Amino acid sequence: QVHLVESGGGLVQAGGSLRLSCAASGTIFSTNGMGWYRQAPGKQRELVAHITDSGNTNIADTVKGRFTISRDNAKNTVYLQMNSLKPEDTAVYYCNAAIRTTRWDRSDNYWGPGTQVTVSS
């Protein structure tokens, strides 16, 4: 029983900022990589940013320089700071995490239900 819950989405004007949070809870032995994906209407889900448990990050070219990913390992929480938002950033943002539920298992991927981000022009 692992649960991911996103928060922080909403409506913002172009050029504004939002900070998304995602907390993992439940039966967790270790939380490894965590990341953010997004899916806009009529488009495929795409990777936005990823961070390992040691803090190494990858970020999509489309948001590089505007978005920052970070995490708090003690809280099993990952954040996405979104600045200089554009209308094309409008999407449902999903949290993803690779989690081991026991010391004997490999990591499995878990998804949150998503949070809507809408950027008006």
XYZ file of N, CA and C in Angstrom:
363
model
N 0.825 -1.187 0.000
C 0.000 0.000 0.000
C 0.869 1.250 0.000
N 1.287 1.657 -1.185
C 2.056 2.875 -1.367
C 1.168 3.906 -2.046
N 1.194 5.105 -1.530
C 0.375 6.176 -2.070
C 1.240 7.392 -2.354
N 1.007 7.997 -3.505
C 1.619 9.265 -3.858
C 0.504 10.284 -4.020
N 0.675 11.448 -3.427
C -0.334 12.488 -3.499
C 0.333 13.796 -3.875
N -0.113 14.374 -4.998
C 0.400 15.660 -5.443
C -0.434 16.794 -4.860
N 0.191 17.951 -4.741
C -0.510 19.150 -4.313
C 0.195 20.364 -4.899
N -0.499 21.484 -4.936
C 0.101 22.730 -5.374
C -0.319 23.200 -6.748
N -1.094 22.401 -7.461
C -1.547 22.820 -8.774
C -2.578 23.925 -8.675
N -2.855 24.544 -9.808
C -3.833 25.610 -9.825
C -3.766 26.414 -11.096
N -4.405 27.563 -11.053
C -4.465 28.480 -12.186
C -3.526 29.648 -11.938
N -2.702 29.957 -12.923
C -1.747 31.050 -12.799
C -1.604 31.740 -14.146
N -1.310 33.020 -14.117
C -1.084 33.756 -15.350
C 0.304 33.474 -15.909
N 0.446 33.632 -17.213
C 1.746 33.463 -17.844
C 2.784 34.347 -17.170
N 3.950 33.776 -16.930
C 5.010 34.480 -16.235
C 5.019 34.242 -14.746
N 3.969 33.634 -14.225
C 3.872 33.369 -12.808
C 4.581 32.097 -12.400
N 4.415 31.737 -11.125
C 5.101 30.581 -10.561
C 4.150 29.713 -9.759
N 4.466 28.436 -9.705
C 3.785 27.476 -8.857
C 4.812 26.512 -8.298
N 4.522 25.966 -7.135
C 5.374 24.953 -6.523
C 4.538 23.714 -6.252
N 4.880 22.617 -6.906
C 4.191 21.356 -6.714
C 4.923 20.507 -5.685
N 4.157 19.765 -4.910
C 4.714 18.839 -3.941
C 4.099 17.469 -4.154
N 4.857 16.441 -3.840
C 4.364 15.075 -3.910
C 4.960 14.292 -2.760
N 4.107 13.747 -1.919
C 4.543 12.976 -0.768
C 4.176 11.507 -0.944
N 5.150 10.644 -0.729
C 4.928 9.204 -0.760
C 4.695 8.698 0.656
N 3.740 7.807 0.800
C 3.448 7.249 2.107
C 3.038 5.792 1.957
N 3.003 5.094 3.075
C 2.617 3.693 3.075
C 3.771 2.793 3.447
N 3.753 1.580 2.902
C 4.791 0.599 3.193
C 5.997 0.877 2.307
N 6.963 1.577 2.857
C 8.134 2.009 2.102
C 9.401 1.563 2.808
N 10.186 0.751 2.128
C 11.507 0.418 2.623
C 12.509 1.490 2.193
N 12.452 1.869 0.935
C 13.291 2.942 0.444
C 12.632 3.574 -0.772
N 12.824 4.869 -0.908
C 12.359 5.607 -2.066
C 13.568 5.986 -2.900
N 13.590 5.540 -4.120
C 14.739 5.788 -4.978
C 14.468 6.996 -5.871
N 14.445 6.815 -7.167
C 14.193 7.943 -8.038
C 12.773 8.466 -7.906
N 12.621 9.775 -8.032
C 11.318 10.413 -8.046
C 11.307 11.404 -9.205
N 10.135 11.617 -9.760
C 10.075 12.514 -10.891
C 8.696 13.073 -11.130
N 8.658 14.000 -12.068
C 7.426 14.638 -12.483
C 7.220 14.426 -13.971
N 6.014 14.039 -14.325
C 5.577 13.921 -15.703
C 4.380 14.833 -15.903
N 4.085 15.132 -17.140
C 2.893 15.918 -17.420
C 2.237 15.426 -18.700
N 0.947 15.648 -18.785
C 0.189 15.269 -19.962
C -0.806 16.371 -20.289
N -0.614 16.979 -21.442
C -1.515 18.009 -21.931
C -2.597 17.364 -22.776
N -3.737 18.026 -22.933
C -4.809 17.470 -23.761
C -4.330 17.140 -25.166
N -4.623 15.924 -25.615
C -4.254 15.501 -26.945
C -2.796 15.142 -27.134
N -2.019 15.131 -26.069
C -0.603 14.830 -26.160
C -0.240 13.649 -25.269
N 0.908 13.042 -25.559
C 1.403 11.941 -24.749
C 2.001 12.461 -23.450
N 2.018 11.597 -22.453
C 2.657 11.949 -21.203
C 4.163 12.065 -21.421
N 4.764 13.097 -20.863
C 6.178 13.345 -21.056
C 6.882 13.594 -19.730
N 8.147 13.233 -19.699
C 8.965 13.477 -18.519
C 9.286 14.962 -18.413
N 9.114 15.503 -17.226
C 9.454 16.889 -16.958
C 10.793 16.977 -16.231
N 10.930 16.227 -15.153
C 12.151 16.253 -14.363
C 12.236 15.002 -13.513
N 13.459 14.621 -13.177
C 13.704 13.433 -12.376
C 14.840 13.711 -11.413
N 14.770 13.098 -10.240
C 15.823 13.261 -9.250
C 16.063 11.933 -8.548
N 17.330 11.569 -8.368
C 17.675 10.345 -7.673
C 17.673 10.577 -6.171
N 17.825 9.482 -5.415
C 17.839 9.617 -3.963
C 19.073 10.360 -3.472
N 20.109 10.440 -4.298
C 21.315 11.163 -3.930
C 21.338 12.595 -4.448
N 20.288 13.000 -5.160
C 20.173 14.375 -5.588
C 20.574 14.678 -7.015
N 20.931 13.679 -7.795
C 21.248 13.907 -9.203
C 19.965 14.158 -9.980
N 19.983 15.153 -10.848
C 18.765 15.560 -11.536
C 18.892 15.482 -13.047
N 17.759 15.258 -13.681
C 17.591 15.389 -15.117
C 16.358 16.242 -15.339
N 16.415 17.107 -16.323
C 15.288 17.986 -16.588
C 15.094 18.113 -18.090
N 13.845 18.155 -18.498
C 13.525 18.237 -19.911
C 13.962 19.564 -20.499
N 14.401 19.530 -21.753
C 14.856 20.745 -22.416
C 13.766 21.811 -22.484
N 12.521 21.384 -22.571
C 11.420 22.323 -22.705
C 11.203 23.187 -21.465
N 11.692 22.724 -20.320
C 11.499 23.476 -19.084
C 12.807 23.852 -18.418
N 13.922 23.461 -19.006
C 15.229 23.753 -18.427
C 15.424 25.264 -18.306
N 15.897 25.674 -17.144
C 16.078 27.088 -16.872
C 14.886 27.741 -16.222
N 13.740 27.051 -16.232
C 12.527 27.591 -15.629
C 12.041 26.736 -14.464
N 12.210 25.423 -14.566
C 11.742 24.495 -13.534
C 12.925 23.932 -12.762
N 12.710 23.667 -11.490
C 13.714 23.060 -10.634
C 13.077 21.936 -9.830
N 13.738 20.784 -9.794
C 13.251 19.664 -9.002
C 14.134 19.502 -7.771
N 13.522 19.155 -6.658
C 14.250 18.919 -5.422
C 13.485 17.891 -4.597
N 14.106 17.419 -3.519
C 13.433 16.425 -2.680
C 13.884 16.535 -1.241
N 13.046 16.032 -0.366
C 13.337 15.921 1.053
C 13.232 14.440 1.388
N 14.365 13.778 1.509
C 14.371 12.336 1.724
C 13.699 11.938 3.042
N 13.860 12.758 4.061
C 13.264 12.452 5.355
C 11.743 12.439 5.290
N 11.184 13.196 4.361
C 9.739 13.288 4.223
C 9.199 12.507 3.035
N 10.078 11.819 2.302
C 9.677 11.110 1.085
C 8.872 12.021 0.165
N 9.368 13.219 -0.008
C 8.651 14.232 -0.758
C 9.533 14.804 -1.863
N 8.934 15.014 -3.023
C 9.611 15.635 -4.144
C 8.861 16.909 -4.514
N 9.609 17.918 -4.957
C 9.039 19.207 -5.278
C 9.372 19.579 -6.722
N 8.526 20.391 -7.294
C 8.789 20.963 -8.603
C 8.473 22.447 -8.533
N 9.516 23.259 -8.555
C 9.352 24.704 -8.578
C 9.265 25.142 -10.035
N 8.156 25.752 -10.398
C 7.907 26.155 -11.772
C 7.839 27.674 -11.843
N 8.789 28.259 -12.541
C 8.846 29.703 -12.723
C 8.664 30.055 -14.193
N 8.356 31.306 -14.444
C 8.176 31.802 -15.811
C 7.258 30.896 -16.614
N 6.128 30.562 -16.028
C 5.206 29.618 -16.652
C 4.640 30.165 -17.952
N 4.451 29.249 -18.889
C 3.909 29.563 -20.199
C 2.613 28.802 -20.413
N 1.743 29.292 -21.291
C 0.504 28.557 -21.562
C 0.746 27.110 -21.990
N 1.834 26.842 -22.691
C 2.128 25.486 -23.121
C 2.524 24.563 -21.977
N 2.711 25.114 -20.775
C 2.953 24.289 -19.600
C 1.658 23.726 -19.029
N 0.530 24.165 -19.529
C -0.756 23.680 -19.053
C -0.869 22.176 -19.269
N -1.126 21.447 -18.199
C -1.194 19.994 -18.256
C -1.587 19.459 -16.890
N -1.888 18.171 -16.852
C -1.978 17.466 -15.587
C -0.579 16.972 -15.255
N -0.110 17.308 -14.084
C 1.224 16.929 -13.649
C 1.128 15.736 -12.702
N 1.905 14.697 -13.012
C 1.878 13.455 -12.259
C 3.205 13.218 -11.563
N 3.133 12.787 -10.338
C 4.303 12.385 -9.581
C 4.573 10.905 -9.806
N 5.830 10.553 -9.953
C 6.253 9.170 -10.112
C 7.393 8.884 -9.147
N 7.398 7.687 -8.590
C 8.469 7.312 -7.677
C 8.789 5.839 -7.807
N 10.070 5.519 -7.731
C 10.536 4.138 -7.680
C 10.741 3.778 -6.222
N 9.979 2.801 -5.747
C 9.922 2.497 -4.327
C 10.078 1.007 -4.087
N 10.912 0.672 -3.119
C 11.012 -0.689 -2.611
C 10.146 -0.792 -1.366
N 9.235 -1.753 -1.353
C 8.371 -1.938 -0.199
C 8.997 -2.846 0.855
N 9.938 -3.689 0.453
C 10.705 -4.519 1.378
C 12.154 -4.540 0.932
N 13.033 -4.990 1.806
C 14.448 -5.076 1.466
C 14.733 -6.164 0.453
N 13.762 -7.045 0.222
C 13.946 -8.179 -0.682
C 13.491 -7.885 -2.099
N 12.745 -6.815 -2.296
C 12.162 -6.511 -3.586
C 12.985 -5.500 -4.358
N 12.821 -5.533 -5.686
C 13.313 -4.455 -6.521
C 12.319 -3.298 -6.470
N 12.746 -2.152 -6.935
C 11.868 -0.995 -6.954
C 10.751 -1.176 -7.978
N 9.565 -0.738 -7.597
C 8.437 -0.651 -8.510
C 8.070 0.815 -8.688
N 7.494 1.119 -9.836
C 7.066 2.483 -10.105
C 5.644 2.720 -9.621
N 5.448 3.858 -8.970
C 4.146 4.249 -8.475
C 3.813 5.630 -9.005
N 2.524 5.872 -9.173
C 2.041 7.125 -9.725
C 1.027 7.785 -8.801
N 1.085 9.100 -8.737
C 0.044 9.848 -8.068
C -1.122 10.080 -9.006
N -2.230 10.575 -8.490
C -3.420 10.804 -9.314
C -3.338 12.028 -10.218
N -2.364 12.880 -10.000
C -2.179 14.051 -10.838
C -2.771 15.307 -10.231
N -2.212 16.440 -10.622
C -2.724 17.737 -10.223
C -2.719 18.655 -11.441
N -3.792 19.402 -11.604
C -3.957 20.245 -12.782
C -3.188 21.547 -12.629
N -2.427 21.884 -13.655
C -1.766 23.181 -13.752
C -2.282 23.868 -15.008
N -2.854 25.037 -14.836
C -3.382 25.796 -15.962
C -2.727 27.166 -15.988
N -2.133 27.505 -17.115
C -1.451 28.782 -17.282
C -2.214 29.592 -18.322
N -2.746 30.715 -17.915
C -3.510 31.564 -18.813
C -2.600 32.574 -19.488
N -2.966 32.960 -20.707
C -2.174 33.913 -21.466
C -2.540 35.339 -21.112
